[in-house]
Amino acid sequence: MTAIIRLAERLTSIRRLAFVSRPGPASRSGWAGRARGEVRVEAQDKTIRFFESGTFLLEGRSTPVPFSNCYRWELGETRIALFHERRGADQAVWLFDLIAQGPASLVSAEAHLCGEDRYRARLGLVDEGFDLSWTIQGPRKDESLSYRYRR
């Protein structure tokens, strides 16, 4: 079974997430922190939406702030496209297409360009869900995000 099929089967079972944000030496944001939250999944045909909500705690702070996101996964035979619907479904931002790199891993087929900043991703399947790591590098950003999605 390919990584694409395995991920497609796993997406609808995800219920929680955690992520860590780490700025690199050239980061202008300084977004360092941790988040935890829940995922509400809606599936229709070849489209799966993750409605994420939780709290993010910026390093050096004592009070977490709420966050929410909507990501849309579009399933294809040889790739899975990921979109961010922060401005709604009709204005979704395409992030990247994930392609299989082995039986339990996927990578972004090409970098997503946001201005001159490049977004790349690597996804690894694990028993209880999957891990998704992003790197964002360019003149405005130098960030690493590590997500853990679990049942």
PDB file of C-alpha atoms in Angstrom, residues 4 7 72-84 93-101 105-113 119-123 132-134:
ATOM      1  CA  ILE A   4      -0.712   8.263  -0.466  1.00  0.00           C
ATOM      2  CA  LEU A   7      -2.439   8.881   4.490  1.00  0.00           C
ATOM      3  CA  ARG A  72      -8.209  21.321   3.107  1.00  0.00           C
ATOM      4  CA  TRP A  73      -6.690  18.061   1.870  1.00  0.00           C
ATOM      5  CA  GLU A  74      -7.575  17.166  -1.738  1.00  0.00           C
ATOM      6  CA  LEU A  75      -6.939  13.517  -2.526  1.00  0.00           C
ATOM      7  CA  GLY A  76      -5.461  12.476  -5.855  1.00  0.00           C
ATOM      8  CA  GLU A  77      -4.058   9.191  -7.100  1.00  0.00           C
ATOM      9  CA  THR A  78      -0.416  10.292  -7.078  1.00  0.00           C
ATOM     10  CA  ARG A  79      -0.520  13.310  -4.759  1.00  0.00           C
ATOM     11  CA  ILE A  80      -2.427  15.002  -1.978  1.00  0.00           C
ATOM     12  CA  ALA A  81      -2.816  18.771  -2.235  1.00  0.00           C
ATOM     13  CA  LEU A  82      -2.917  20.845   0.954  1.00  0.00           C
ATOM     14  CA  PHE A  83      -4.663  24.236   1.129  1.00  0.00           C
ATOM     15  CA  HIS A  84      -5.085  26.754   3.931  1.00  0.00           C
ATOM     16  CA  VAL A  93      -4.220  29.319  -0.399  1.00  0.00           C
ATOM     17  CA  TRP A  94      -2.531  26.324  -2.049  1.00  0.00           C
ATOM     18  CA  LEU A  95       0.429  25.295   0.094  1.00  0.00           C
ATOM     19  CA  PHE A  96       1.879  22.270  -1.708  1.00  0.00           C
ATOM     20  CA  ASP A  97       1.261  18.856  -3.199  1.00  0.00           C
ATOM     21  CA  LEU A  98       2.563  15.924  -1.178  1.00  0.00           C
ATOM     22  CA  ILE A  99       3.995  12.969  -3.080  1.00  0.00           C
ATOM     23  CA  ALA A 100       5.160   9.592  -1.769  1.00  0.00           C
ATOM     24  CA  GLN A 101       8.834   9.224  -0.952  1.00  0.00           C
ATOM     25  CA  SER A 105       6.665   9.201   4.043  1.00  0.00           C
ATOM     26  CA  LEU A 106       5.615  12.002   1.735  1.00  0.00           C
ATOM     27  CA  VAL A 107       7.346  15.234   0.741  1.00  0.00           C
ATOM     28  CA  SER A 108       6.261  18.429  -0.961  1.00  0.00           C
ATOM     29  CA  ALA A 109       6.602  17.952  -4.723  1.00  0.00           C
ATOM     30  CA  GLU A 110       7.940  21.475  -5.022  1.00  0.00           C
ATOM     31  CA  ALA A 111       8.360  24.466  -2.750  1.00  0.00           C
ATOM     32  CA  HIS A 112       5.412  26.805  -2.272  1.00  0.00           C
ATOM     33  CA  LEU A 113       6.472  30.390  -2.903  1.00  0.00           C
ATOM     34  CA  TYR A 119       7.627  26.571   2.120  1.00  0.00           C
ATOM     35  CA  ARG A 120       8.577  22.882   2.085  1.00  0.00           C
ATOM     36  CA  ALA A 121       7.090  19.943   3.953  1.00  0.00           C
ATOM     37  CA  ARG A 122       7.800  16.366   4.983  1.00  0.00           C
ATOM     38  CA  LEU A 123       5.129  14.021   6.327  1.00  0.00           C
ATOM     39  CA  LEU A 132       4.091  16.995   9.411  1.00  0.00           C
ATOM     40  CA  SER A 133       7.213  19.168   9.444  1.00  0.00           C
ATOM     41  CA  TRP A 134       7.405  22.471   7.592  1.00  0.00           C
TER      42      TRP A 134
END
